[in-house]
Amino acid sequence: MEDSYIIKGGRKLAGSVKLSGAKNAALKMIIASLLFSEKVVLDNVPRINDVIELLHLIRALGAKADFISQNQVEIDPTSLNLNKVDLLYASKIRVSFMLFAPLLYKFANCYVPNPGGCRIGARPIDRIVDGMKNLGVIVKYNSRTGYYEAKMTGKPAGSYRFSKPSHTGTELLIMLSVFGKGKITLENCSHEPEIDNLIEFLNDSGAKITKKNSLVEITGVDKLAFKRPFKIISDRNEAVTYICLALATGGKIRIENIIPSHISVFLDKLKQAGAEVKEKENSLFFEAVESLKAVSVETTPHPGFMTDWQPNWAILMTQAQGRSTINERVFENRFSYVEELKKLGARMRFVENKVDKPQEHYFFNYKKNKRYIQTIEIEGPVKLHGGVLNIADLRAGASLATAALAARGESVVNGVSILERGYEDFVGKVSKLGGEIKKI
Ligand code: EPU
C-alpha cells in the first residue's frame, strides 16, 4: 500500500485553497443521521479516510451510507439491524462510541467497544459514560470483552454537569437527549463551532436545542424530519494547516470559504508574530514577512488556541526569530512530532513546566503521581533540511509534511494514511500551491 510521501522542499508555496468540509463536524453529522427514520443527505462531506471508515462501520451495522457525489453522503438508517459495533472498525475510528445514541434509540440496548483513534493521550470516555448514566442509561464496561454494554429502559431525562468540558462528550449527550423526556440540561459543555453546526443540523430537522455559553438545553421531540441536504461547515483545522504551510515556506496564500471567527485566536497570534492577515469576501489572505517574531501559545478548548493547531504553530516558530514555548493543556501526548522535527534540524526541547493547580490547569484527567511534560521550547529561525519522518498522529502528520515542504532537499514522510484520515486531497492541494509532493 502507498503510505509515504516523497517531498522536495524549499519552494515558496503560493495560491488559493478551497477548504473542505470539517472532519469533526461531518463525522458527528453522519452518526446523528442514524437518529432519523428516513434518508438523510449531507453536503460538503470531506472524502477522507475517517469518513470512509465510518461509512464502512455504519454499513456493517446494516444501514446504507455512501457518497452519492464527490462530497455528498446519503445515509439510510431504516435498515439498521445490528446493535453491536464491530471491534476492528471501532478500533480505527474514535467517534464510534458516539453510536451509543442512535443504537440505544433503535434497539434499547447496544454493545460498543472502547474507542480507538489518534494516540494523543489516554483519551478515556469516563465523563461521557458518567453523563449517559446521569441521563438514565445503564452502562457497564465488560473488561473481558472490551465492550461497553448499554441499556435504555426509558427516555433519557434530567441534567448533567461535565466536570471538565468534552467536545465529543457534549455532542453525544446532545444526540442522546434529542428524543428525551421534558427538558434536559447540560452544563459546562464545550464550545467548539462543530458542536454549533451539529445543533444547527438537528434543529433544522425539528430538534429543540438551545446553547448559551457552556449551557445546553434540549427539549425532547418525537422525531426528526429531513428537509434538505445539510451543508457542513468548512474545516478550520485545514485552514490553519495551509496558512502555516504557506508562511513557513515563505509564500502567500488565499484561504477560501473560511469563517474567520472559528480561528480568531490563531489569527491574533499570527498578527502578534508579525504576519500580514487580510480579509476580503469570505477569504483570508496571508503573506510571509521577512522575519516572524517568536510567540508562545498554550492550548485550551474553543475559544482558546486549539490543541490541533499547535503542531502547525511549532513549524512556524522554527522559522521565527527568538524563543517560544507551547504548553499543551488539552491532551497529554501531543508532541509526537518533536523528535521527528529534530531530525530536520529543528531546535526544540521538552521543558518541565510546574503549574500551581495542575488538576485545574489541564483538561485531561491529571494524575498526581504521574510525570507529565506538557511544554516544549522552540528556537528559531533554523534552516530545516530533508530527512525521513514518521507520522504518529493526524495533526502531527500535517506538521511533518509542512516541515518537509519548508526544508531544503528531499524528505520521505511515512504513515501518510494517518494524515489522510483528516485532510482531503492533501497531495492535490499542495501540488496546486506549487509544492513538490508525490505519494509512493
Ligand atoms: N477526556 C477525558 N474523559 C472524557 C472525555 C475527555 O478524560 O470522558 C479528556 C480527553 O482525553 C482530553 C480532554 O478531556 O484530554 C478533552 O477531550 P475532548 O473530549 O474535548 O476531545 P475529543 O472530543 O476526544 C475532539 C476532536 C479532537 C480535538 C478535540 C478538542 C473529534 C473527533 N475530535 O476530541 O480532534 O482535538 O475535540 O477540540 O471531534 C483531530 O481532529 O485530530 C482531533 C484530535
Short mmCIF file of C-alpha atoms and ligand atoms in Angstrom, two decimals:
data_model
loop_
_atom_site.label_atom_id
_atom_site.label_comp_id
_atom_site.label_asym_id
_atom_site.label_seq_id
_atom_site.Cartn_x
_atom_site.Cartn_y
_atom_site.Cartn_z
CA MET A 1 0.00 0.00 0.00
CA GLU A 2 1.23 3.50 -0.83
CA ASP A 3 1.74 5.08 2.57
CA SER A 4 4.54 7.63 2.12
CA TYR A 5 5.14 10.99 0.52
CA ILE A 6 8.33 11.99 -1.21
CA ILE A 7 8.68 15.71 -0.83
CA LYS A 8 11.20 18.06 -2.40
CA GLY A 9 11.13 21.06 -0.11
CA GLY A 10 12.34 24.60 -0.27
CA ARG A 11 9.77 26.06 -2.67
CA LYS A 12 7.63 29.03 -1.70
CA LEU A 13 4.06 27.79 -1.82
CA ALA A 14 1.56 30.24 -3.21
CA GLY A 15 -2.00 30.26 -4.47
CA SER A 16 -5.51 29.62 -3.27
CA VAL A 17 -7.00 26.80 -1.19
CA LYS A 18 -10.67 25.97 -1.06
CA LEU A 19 -11.34 24.36 2.29
CA SER A 20 -13.09 21.02 2.54
CA GLY A 21 -15.91 20.28 4.96
CA ALA A 22 -14.89 19.94 8.60
CA LYS A 23 -13.93 16.39 9.58
CA ASN A 24 -15.00 16.92 13.17
CA ALA A 25 -18.44 18.09 12.11
CA ALA A 26 -19.03 15.60 9.28
CA LEU A 27 -18.32 12.51 11.40
CA LYS A 28 -20.86 13.52 14.06
CA MET A 29 -23.46 14.55 11.49
CA ILE A 30 -23.19 11.13 9.82
CA ILE A 31 -23.80 9.44 13.17
CA ALA A 32 -26.64 11.83 14.02
CA SER A 33 -28.28 10.89 10.70
CA LEU A 34 -28.92 7.46 12.18
CA LEU A 35 -31.37 9.11 14.60
CA PHE A 36 -33.76 9.75 11.68
CA SER A 37 -36.30 7.28 10.34
CA GLU A 38 -35.76 8.31 6.72
CA LYS A 39 -32.92 9.00 4.30
CA VAL A 40 -30.66 11.95 5.05
CA VAL A 41 -28.28 13.73 2.68
CA LEU A 42 -25.27 15.66 3.93
CA ASP A 43 -23.40 18.14 1.79
CA ASN A 44 -19.75 19.25 1.83
CA VAL A 45 -18.59 15.95 3.40
CA PRO A 46 -14.80 15.59 3.04
CA ARG A 47 -13.58 12.43 1.27
CA ILE A 48 -11.08 11.50 3.95
CA ASN A 49 -10.08 8.17 5.47
CA ASP A 50 -12.01 8.76 8.72
CA VAL A 51 -15.27 9.38 6.85
CA ILE A 52 -14.70 6.35 4.62
CA GLU A 53 -14.04 4.15 7.70
CA LEU A 54 -17.14 5.47 9.45
CA LEU A 55 -19.29 4.74 6.41
CA HIS A 56 -17.91 1.15 6.38
CA LEU A 57 -18.72 0.82 10.05
CA ILE A 58 -22.27 2.06 9.56
CA ARG A 59 -22.84 -0.30 6.65
CA ALA A 60 -21.58 -3.15 8.84
CA LEU A 61 -24.48 -2.29 11.18
CA GLY A 62 -26.96 -2.80 8.34
CA ALA A 63 -27.69 0.83 7.41
CA LYS A 64 -26.95 2.26 3.98
CA ALA A 65 -24.37 5.01 3.85
CA ASP A 66 -22.26 6.13 0.93
CA PHE A 67 -21.08 9.01 -1.18
CA ILE A 68 -23.63 9.85 -3.88
CA SER A 69 -21.46 12.55 -5.44
CA GLN A 70 -17.98 13.95 -4.81
CA ASN A 71 -18.92 15.48 -1.44
CA GLN A 72 -22.48 14.38 -0.72
CA VAL A 73 -23.26 11.44 1.50
CA GLU A 74 -26.62 9.72 1.75
CA ILE A 75 -27.46 7.78 4.89
CA ASP A 76 -30.46 5.49 5.05
CA PRO A 77 -30.87 4.37 8.66
CA THR A 78 -34.05 2.35 8.08
CA SER A 79 -32.19 -0.93 7.53
CA LEU A 80 -30.02 -0.61 10.67
CA ASN A 81 -30.23 -4.15 12.11
CA LEU A 82 -27.21 -4.74 14.37
CA ASN A 83 -26.68 -3.33 17.87
CA LYS A 84 -23.07 -4.43 18.25
CA VAL A 85 -20.28 -2.23 16.87
CA ASP A 86 -17.55 -4.15 15.09
CA LEU A 87 -14.30 -4.14 17.11
CA LEU A 88 -12.00 -3.82 14.11
CA TYR A 89 -13.73 -0.76 12.64
CA ALA A 90 -14.22 0.81 16.05
CA SER A 91 -10.52 0.49 16.79
CA LYS A 92 -9.82 2.58 13.70
CA ILE A 93 -12.23 5.37 14.39
CA ARG A 94 -12.65 7.09 17.71
CA VAL A 95 -16.10 8.58 17.17
CA SER A 96 -17.50 5.03 17.01
CA PHE A 97 -18.52 5.39 20.67
CA MET A 98 -20.97 8.11 19.61
CA LEU A 99 -23.07 5.33 18.09
CA PHE A 100 -24.45 4.78 21.60
CA ALA A 101 -27.11 7.41 20.84
CA PRO A 102 -28.70 6.03 17.64
CA LEU A 103 -28.25 2.38 18.68
CA LEU A 104 -29.94 2.91 22.04
CA TYR A 105 -32.90 4.61 20.37
CA LYS A 106 -33.21 1.87 17.78
CA PHE A 107 -32.60 -1.23 19.94
CA ALA A 108 -32.83 -0.05 23.60
CA ASN A 109 -29.56 -1.86 24.26
CA CYS A 110 -26.21 -1.97 22.47
CA TYR A 111 -22.58 -3.05 22.63
CA VAL A 112 -19.87 -0.53 21.81
CA PRO A 113 -16.13 -1.19 22.21
CA ASN A 114 -13.66 1.05 23.96
CA PRO A 115 -12.83 3.52 21.18
CA GLY A 116 -9.63 3.79 19.11
CA GLY A 117 -8.36 6.91 17.30
CA CYS A 118 -5.23 9.03 17.37
CA ARG A 119 -2.66 8.16 20.03
CA ILE A 120 -2.55 11.56 21.65
CA GLY A 121 -3.14 10.51 25.24
CA ALA A 122 -5.12 8.04 27.34
CA ARG A 123 -8.38 9.52 25.99
CA PRO A 124 -10.78 7.85 28.41
CA ILE A 125 -14.52 8.29 27.98
CA ASP A 126 -15.27 8.39 31.71
CA ARG A 127 -17.03 11.80 31.61
CA ILE A 128 -19.13 10.67 28.69
CA VAL A 129 -20.19 7.41 30.34
CA ASP A 130 -20.91 9.32 33.54
CA GLY A 131 -23.07 11.73 31.55
CA MET A 132 -25.04 8.92 29.92
CA LYS A 133 -25.63 7.32 33.33
CA ASN A 134 -26.88 10.64 34.73
CA LEU A 135 -29.41 10.85 31.94
CA GLY A 136 -30.70 7.39 32.87
CA VAL A 137 -28.77 5.00 30.60
CA ILE A 138 -27.37 1.87 32.25
CA VAL A 139 -23.76 1.42 31.12
CA LYS A 140 -21.36 -1.30 32.17
CA TYR A 141 -17.85 -1.97 30.93
CA ASN A 142 -17.04 -5.62 30.36
CA SER A 143 -13.27 -5.90 30.82
CA ARG A 144 -13.33 -9.46 29.44
CA THR A 145 -14.67 -8.37 26.05
CA GLY A 146 -13.51 -4.73 25.95
CA TYR A 147 -17.10 -3.69 25.23
CA TYR A 148 -19.39 -1.22 26.92
CA GLU A 149 -22.86 -2.71 27.36
CA ALA A 150 -25.55 -0.04 27.45
CA LYS A 151 -29.26 -0.27 28.11
CA MET A 152 -32.04 2.31 28.00
CA THR A 153 -35.18 1.45 29.95
CA GLY A 154 -37.00 4.77 29.45
CA LYS A 155 -36.44 8.10 27.75
CA PRO A 156 -33.26 9.93 28.85
CA ALA A 157 -34.05 12.69 31.35
CA GLY A 158 -32.53 15.03 33.92
CA SER A 159 -29.34 17.00 33.77
CA TYR A 160 -25.58 16.63 33.71
CA ARG A 161 -22.65 18.88 34.51
CA PHE A 162 -19.32 17.95 32.88
CA SER A 163 -16.52 18.05 35.46
CA LYS A 164 -14.33 19.32 32.58
CA PRO A 165 -15.61 20.01 29.07
CA SER A 166 -15.54 17.34 26.40
CA HIS A 167 -16.13 18.11 22.73
CA THR A 168 -17.44 14.73 21.57
CA GLY A 169 -18.97 14.16 25.03
CA THR A 170 -21.11 17.27 24.60
CA GLU A 171 -22.17 16.09 21.15
CA LEU A 172 -23.05 12.57 22.26
CA LEU A 173 -25.17 13.80 25.18
CA ILE A 174 -26.96 16.24 22.85
CA MET A 175 -27.76 13.39 20.44
CA LEU A 176 -28.91 11.24 23.33
CA SER A 177 -31.22 13.99 24.60
CA VAL A 178 -32.89 14.85 21.30
CA PHE A 179 -35.81 12.46 21.99
CA GLY A 180 -35.52 12.80 25.77
CA LYS A 181 -38.22 13.39 28.39
CA GLY A 182 -39.03 17.05 29.04
CA LYS A 183 -36.11 19.43 29.23
CA ILE A 184 -32.57 18.09 29.63
CA THR A 185 -29.85 20.44 30.84
CA LEU A 186 -26.15 20.00 30.11
CA GLU A 187 -23.69 22.26 31.91
CA ASN A 188 -20.01 23.09 31.45
CA CYS A 189 -20.20 21.92 27.85
CA SER A 190 -17.59 22.50 25.14
CA HIS A 191 -17.95 25.45 22.76
CA GLU A 192 -16.43 24.17 19.53
CA PRO A 193 -18.00 25.52 16.30
CA GLU A 194 -18.51 21.91 15.16
CA ILE A 195 -20.94 21.47 18.07
CA ASP A 196 -22.90 24.53 16.93
CA ASN A 197 -23.02 23.04 13.44
CA LEU A 198 -24.43 19.77 14.82
CA ILE A 199 -27.05 21.69 16.82
CA GLU A 200 -27.98 23.64 13.69
CA PHE A 201 -28.42 20.39 11.75
CA LEU A 202 -30.60 18.83 14.44
CA ASN A 203 -32.67 21.99 14.97
CA ASP A 204 -33.15 22.32 11.20
CA SER A 205 -34.63 18.83 11.36
CA GLY A 206 -37.07 19.59 14.18
CA ALA A 207 -34.99 19.21 17.36
CA LYS A 208 -35.31 21.79 20.13
CA ILE A 209 -31.84 22.66 21.35
CA THR A 210 -30.57 25.95 22.72
CA LYS A 211 -26.99 26.77 23.64
CA LYS A 212 -25.85 29.72 25.68
CA ASN A 213 -22.15 29.76 26.51
CA SER A 214 -21.50 26.40 28.16
CA LEU A 215 -25.16 25.65 28.92
CA VAL A 216 -27.10 23.45 26.52
CA GLU A 217 -30.82 22.80 26.94
CA ILE A 218 -32.64 20.17 24.95
CA THR A 219 -36.40 19.76 24.94
CA GLY A 220 -37.29 16.29 23.71
CA VAL A 221 -39.17 15.90 20.43
CA ASP A 222 -40.82 12.79 18.95
CA LYS A 223 -38.98 12.64 15.66
CA LEU A 224 -36.51 14.30 13.34
CA ALA A 225 -37.56 15.14 9.78
CA PHE A 226 -35.13 15.54 6.91
CA LYS A 227 -35.80 18.76 4.98
CA ARG A 228 -32.86 19.48 2.67
CA PRO A 229 -29.22 18.45 2.24
CA PHE A 230 -27.39 19.94 5.17
CA LYS A 231 -24.12 21.73 4.43
CA ILE A 232 -21.23 21.03 6.76
CA ILE A 233 -19.02 23.97 7.79
CA SER A 234 -15.55 24.32 6.34
CA ASP A 235 -12.60 22.84 8.18
CA ARG A 236 -10.84 25.39 10.42
CA ASN A 237 -8.04 22.95 11.18
CA GLU A 238 -7.34 22.50 7.49
CA ALA A 239 -7.26 26.30 7.18
CA VAL A 240 -4.63 26.61 9.89
CA THR A 241 -2.51 23.87 8.31
CA TYR A 242 -2.41 25.60 4.91
CA ILE A 243 -1.79 29.04 6.40
CA CYS A 244 1.21 27.70 8.35
CA LEU A 245 2.37 25.80 5.28
CA ALA A 246 2.39 28.92 3.10
CA LEU A 247 4.04 31.11 5.74
CA ALA A 248 6.67 28.53 6.75
CA THR A 249 7.74 28.19 3.11
CA GLY A 250 7.92 31.97 2.70
CA GLY A 251 4.95 32.05 0.32
CA LYS A 252 1.47 33.54 0.25
CA ILE A 253 -2.00 32.07 0.30
CA ARG A 254 -5.67 32.81 -0.05
CA ILE A 255 -7.95 30.65 2.08
CA GLU A 256 -11.42 30.49 0.56
CA ASN A 257 -14.71 29.87 2.34
CA ILE A 258 -13.32 30.34 5.84
CA ILE A 259 -15.36 31.54 8.81
CA PRO A 260 -12.75 33.86 10.44
CA SER A 261 -14.36 33.74 13.91
CA HIS A 262 -13.59 30.00 14.02
CA ILE A 263 -9.86 30.75 14.04
CA SER A 264 -9.80 34.22 15.59
CA VAL A 265 -7.33 33.33 18.36
CA PHE A 266 -4.99 31.82 15.80
CA LEU A 267 -5.24 35.00 13.70
CA ASP A 268 -4.45 37.12 16.77
CA LYS A 269 -1.32 35.06 17.44
CA LEU A 270 -0.27 35.35 13.81
CA LYS A 271 -0.63 39.12 13.95
CA GLN A 272 1.45 39.17 17.17
CA ALA A 273 4.11 37.22 15.29
CA GLY A 274 4.10 39.96 12.65
CA ALA A 275 2.33 38.13 9.82
CA GLU A 276 0.04 40.01 7.49
CA VAL A 277 -3.60 38.98 7.52
CA LYS A 278 -6.18 40.49 5.17
CA GLU A 279 -9.85 39.69 4.86
CA LYS A 280 -11.96 40.10 1.72
CA GLU A 281 -15.21 38.47 0.56
CA ASN A 282 -15.22 35.22 2.56
CA SER A 283 -11.49 34.76 2.03
CA LEU A 284 -8.44 35.40 4.15
CA PHE A 285 -5.10 36.37 2.62
CA PHE A 286 -1.71 35.73 4.18
CA GLU A 287 1.74 36.67 3.00
CA ALA A 288 5.10 35.75 4.51
CA VAL A 289 7.11 38.59 6.02
CA GLU A 290 10.89 38.99 6.16
CA SER A 291 11.04 37.71 9.72
CA LEU A 292 8.37 36.44 12.10
CA LYS A 293 8.62 37.05 15.85
CA ALA A 294 8.55 34.13 18.28
CA VAL A 295 5.17 33.93 20.03
CA SER A 296 4.29 31.43 22.75
CA VAL A 297 0.93 29.67 22.93
CA GLU A 298 -0.95 27.45 25.33
CA THR A 299 -3.75 25.26 24.13
CA THR A 300 -7.26 25.31 25.56
CA PRO A 301 -10.67 24.30 24.24
CA HIS A 302 -12.52 26.77 22.00
CA PRO A 303 -12.47 29.79 22.02
CA GLY A 304 -8.81 29.39 23.01
CA PHE A 305 -5.82 28.35 20.91
CA MET A 306 -6.84 24.90 19.76
CA THR A 307 -4.72 21.83 20.52
CA ASP A 308 -4.99 20.72 16.86
CA TRP A 309 -3.15 23.87 15.76
CA GLN A 310 -0.07 23.65 17.94
CA PRO A 311 1.89 21.17 15.77
CA ASN A 312 1.46 23.57 12.82
CA TRP A 313 2.38 26.52 15.02
CA ALA A 314 5.55 24.73 16.08
CA ILE A 315 6.76 24.59 12.46
CA LEU A 316 6.07 28.28 12.02
CA MET A 317 8.02 29.04 15.18
CA THR A 318 11.07 27.15 13.86
CA GLN A 319 11.18 29.92 11.25
CA ALA A 320 10.52 32.79 13.69
CA GLN A 321 13.12 34.96 15.40
CA GLY A 322 13.64 34.04 19.06
CA ARG A 323 12.47 31.51 21.62
CA SER A 324 8.85 30.45 22.02
CA THR A 325 7.05 27.83 24.07
CA ILE A 326 3.99 25.68 23.53
CA ASN A 327 2.10 24.49 26.59
CA GLU A 328 -0.33 21.69 25.75
CA ARG A 329 -3.23 21.65 28.21
CA VAL A 330 -5.83 19.53 26.41
CA PHE A 331 -4.17 16.18 25.61
CA GLU A 332 -1.30 14.59 27.50
CA ASN A 333 0.57 13.31 24.47
CA ARG A 334 0.52 15.70 21.59
CA PHE A 335 4.20 16.23 20.89
CA SER A 336 4.95 13.13 18.82
CA TYR A 337 6.35 15.41 16.11
CA VAL A 338 9.17 16.84 18.26
CA GLU A 339 11.76 14.07 17.90
CA GLU A 340 10.91 13.80 14.20
CA LEU A 341 11.46 17.50 13.58
CA LYS A 342 14.81 17.42 15.32
CA LYS A 343 15.92 15.09 12.51
CA LEU A 344 15.41 18.03 10.12
CA GLY A 345 17.48 20.35 12.28
CA ALA A 346 14.70 21.95 14.34
CA ARG A 347 15.86 23.27 17.71
CA MET A 348 13.22 22.09 20.14
CA ARG A 349 13.32 20.67 23.62
CA PHE A 350 10.92 19.49 26.27
CA VAL A 351 10.80 21.57 29.42
CA GLU A 352 9.23 20.79 32.75
CA ASN A 353 6.56 23.34 33.47
CA LYS A 354 5.39 23.47 37.06
CA VAL A 355 1.91 24.91 37.39
CA ASP A 356 0.10 25.80 40.59
CA LYS A 357 -3.03 23.71 40.30
CA PRO A 358 -2.36 21.11 37.60
CA GLN A 359 -5.73 19.37 38.17
CA GLU A 360 -7.40 22.61 37.13
CA HIS A 361 -4.84 23.73 34.57
CA TYR A 362 -5.07 20.62 32.43
CA PHE A 363 -8.20 19.42 30.63
CA PHE A 364 -7.21 15.75 30.75
CA ASN A 365 -7.57 13.75 33.96
CA TYR A 366 -4.35 14.78 35.70
CA LYS A 367 -2.87 12.04 37.93
CA LYS A 368 -0.81 13.14 40.90
CA ASN A 369 1.92 10.52 40.73
CA LYS A 370 2.46 10.60 37.01
CA ARG A 371 5.17 12.71 35.35
CA TYR A 372 3.85 14.94 32.61
CA ILE A 373 5.93 17.03 30.22
CA GLN A 374 3.47 19.36 28.56
CA THR A 375 5.73 22.13 27.33
CA ILE A 376 8.23 22.49 24.53
CA GLU A 377 10.63 25.28 23.76
CA ILE A 378 11.47 26.23 20.17
CA GLU A 379 14.43 28.30 19.00
CA GLY A 380 14.32 29.98 15.66
CA PRO A 381 14.98 30.67 12.95
CA VAL A 382 16.63 27.50 11.68
CA LYS A 383 17.21 26.26 8.17
CA LEU A 384 15.49 22.89 8.01
CA HIS A 385 16.95 20.13 5.86
CA GLY A 386 15.42 16.95 4.44
CA GLY A 387 15.10 13.65 6.28
CA VAL A 388 12.95 10.60 6.92
CA LEU A 389 9.91 11.32 9.07
CA ASN A 390 7.33 9.02 10.67
CA ILE A 391 3.79 10.11 11.43
CA ALA A 392 2.24 9.03 14.73
CA ASP A 393 -0.96 11.10 14.77
CA LEU A 394 -3.07 13.15 12.39
CA ARG A 395 -2.15 16.75 13.21
CA ALA A 396 1.48 15.83 13.84
CA GLY A 397 1.36 14.31 10.35
CA ALA A 398 0.30 17.60 8.79
CA SER A 399 3.07 19.40 10.62
CA LEU A 400 5.71 16.90 9.46
CA ALA A 401 4.61 17.28 5.85
CA THR A 402 4.72 21.07 6.31
CA ALA A 403 8.23 20.88 7.73
CA ALA A 404 9.36 18.71 4.82
CA LEU A 405 7.92 21.24 2.36
CA ALA A 406 9.70 24.09 4.16
CA ALA A 407 13.00 22.19 4.38
CA ARG A 408 15.72 22.24 1.74
CA GLY A 409 16.22 18.93 -0.03
CA GLU A 410 14.29 15.73 -0.20
CA SER A 411 12.27 14.09 2.59
CA VAL A 412 10.28 10.92 2.95
CA VAL A 413 7.23 11.11 5.18
CA ASN A 414 5.94 7.70 6.26
CA GLY A 415 2.49 6.81 7.59
CA VAL A 416 0.54 9.29 5.48
CA SER A 417 -2.70 7.31 5.73
CA ILE A 418 -2.86 8.83 9.23
CA LEU A 419 -2.62 12.34 7.77
CA GLU A 420 -5.19 11.42 5.14
CA ARG A 421 -7.62 10.45 7.89
CA GLY A 422 -8.32 14.17 8.14
CA TYR A 423 -7.08 16.00 5.03
CA GLU A 424 -8.91 15.74 1.74
CA ASP A 425 -6.72 15.59 -1.35
CA PHE A 426 -3.62 16.77 0.50
CA VAL A 427 -1.31 15.91 -2.41
CA GLY A 428 -3.58 17.67 -4.94
CA LYS A 429 -3.96 20.83 -2.86
CA VAL A 430 -0.24 21.08 -2.03
CA SER A 431 0.71 20.45 -5.68
CA LYS A 432 -1.66 23.21 -6.78
CA LEU A 433 0.22 25.57 -4.48
CA GLY A 434 3.47 24.62 -6.20
CA GLY A 435 4.73 22.02 -3.70
CA GLU A 436 6.68 19.00 -4.99
CA ILE A 437 4.96 16.06 -3.33
CA LYS A 438 4.32 12.56 -4.56
CA LYS A 439 2.63 9.60 -2.90
CA ILE A 440 4.60 6.35 -3.05
N1 EPU B 1 -11.42 13.44 28.38
C1 EPU B 1 -11.48 12.58 29.45
N2 EPU B 1 -12.62 11.88 29.66
C2 EPU B 1 -13.71 12.00 28.84
C3 EPU B 1 -13.64 12.89 27.74
C4 EPU B 1 -12.48 13.59 27.54
O1 EPU B 1 -10.51 12.45 30.21
O2 EPU B 1 -14.72 11.33 29.08
C5 EPU B 1 -10.19 14.20 28.16
C6 EPU B 1 -9.51 13.87 26.82
O3 EPU B 1 -8.69 12.72 26.93
C7 EPU B 1 -8.74 15.14 26.55
C8 EPU B 1 -9.66 16.24 27.12
O4 EPU B 1 -10.53 15.57 28.04
O5 EPU B 1 -7.52 15.11 27.25
C9 EPU B 1 -10.53 16.93 26.08
O6 EPU B 1 -11.13 15.94 25.26
P1 EPU B 1 -12.41 16.16 24.35
O7 EPU B 1 -13.40 15.12 24.73
O8 EPU B 1 -12.83 17.58 24.37
O9 EPU B 1 -11.78 15.82 22.92
P2 EPU B 1 -12.40 14.81 21.89
O10 EPU B 1 -13.84 15.04 21.82
O11 EPU B 1 -11.88 13.44 22.12
C10 EPU B 1 -12.32 16.37 19.80
C11 EPU B 1 -11.74 16.30 18.42
C12 EPU B 1 -10.23 16.45 18.50
C13 EPU B 1 -9.94 17.80 19.12
C14 EPU B 1 -10.61 17.93 20.49
C15 EPU B 1 -10.51 19.30 21.08
C16 EPU B 1 -13.26 14.90 17.21
C17 EPU B 1 -13.50 13.61 16.53
N3 EPU B 1 -12.09 15.03 17.81
O12 EPU B 1 -11.72 15.32 20.53
O13 EPU B 1 -9.73 16.41 17.18
O14 EPU B 1 -8.56 17.95 19.27
O15 EPU B 1 -12.01 17.63 20.37
O16 EPU B 1 -11.27 20.20 20.35
O17 EPU B 1 -14.09 15.79 17.16
C18 EPU B 1 -8.26 15.80 15.46
O18 EPU B 1 -9.12 16.20 14.65
O19 EPU B 1 -7.10 15.45 15.11
C19 EPU B 1 -8.61 15.70 16.88
C20 EPU B 1 -7.89 15.01 17.75
#
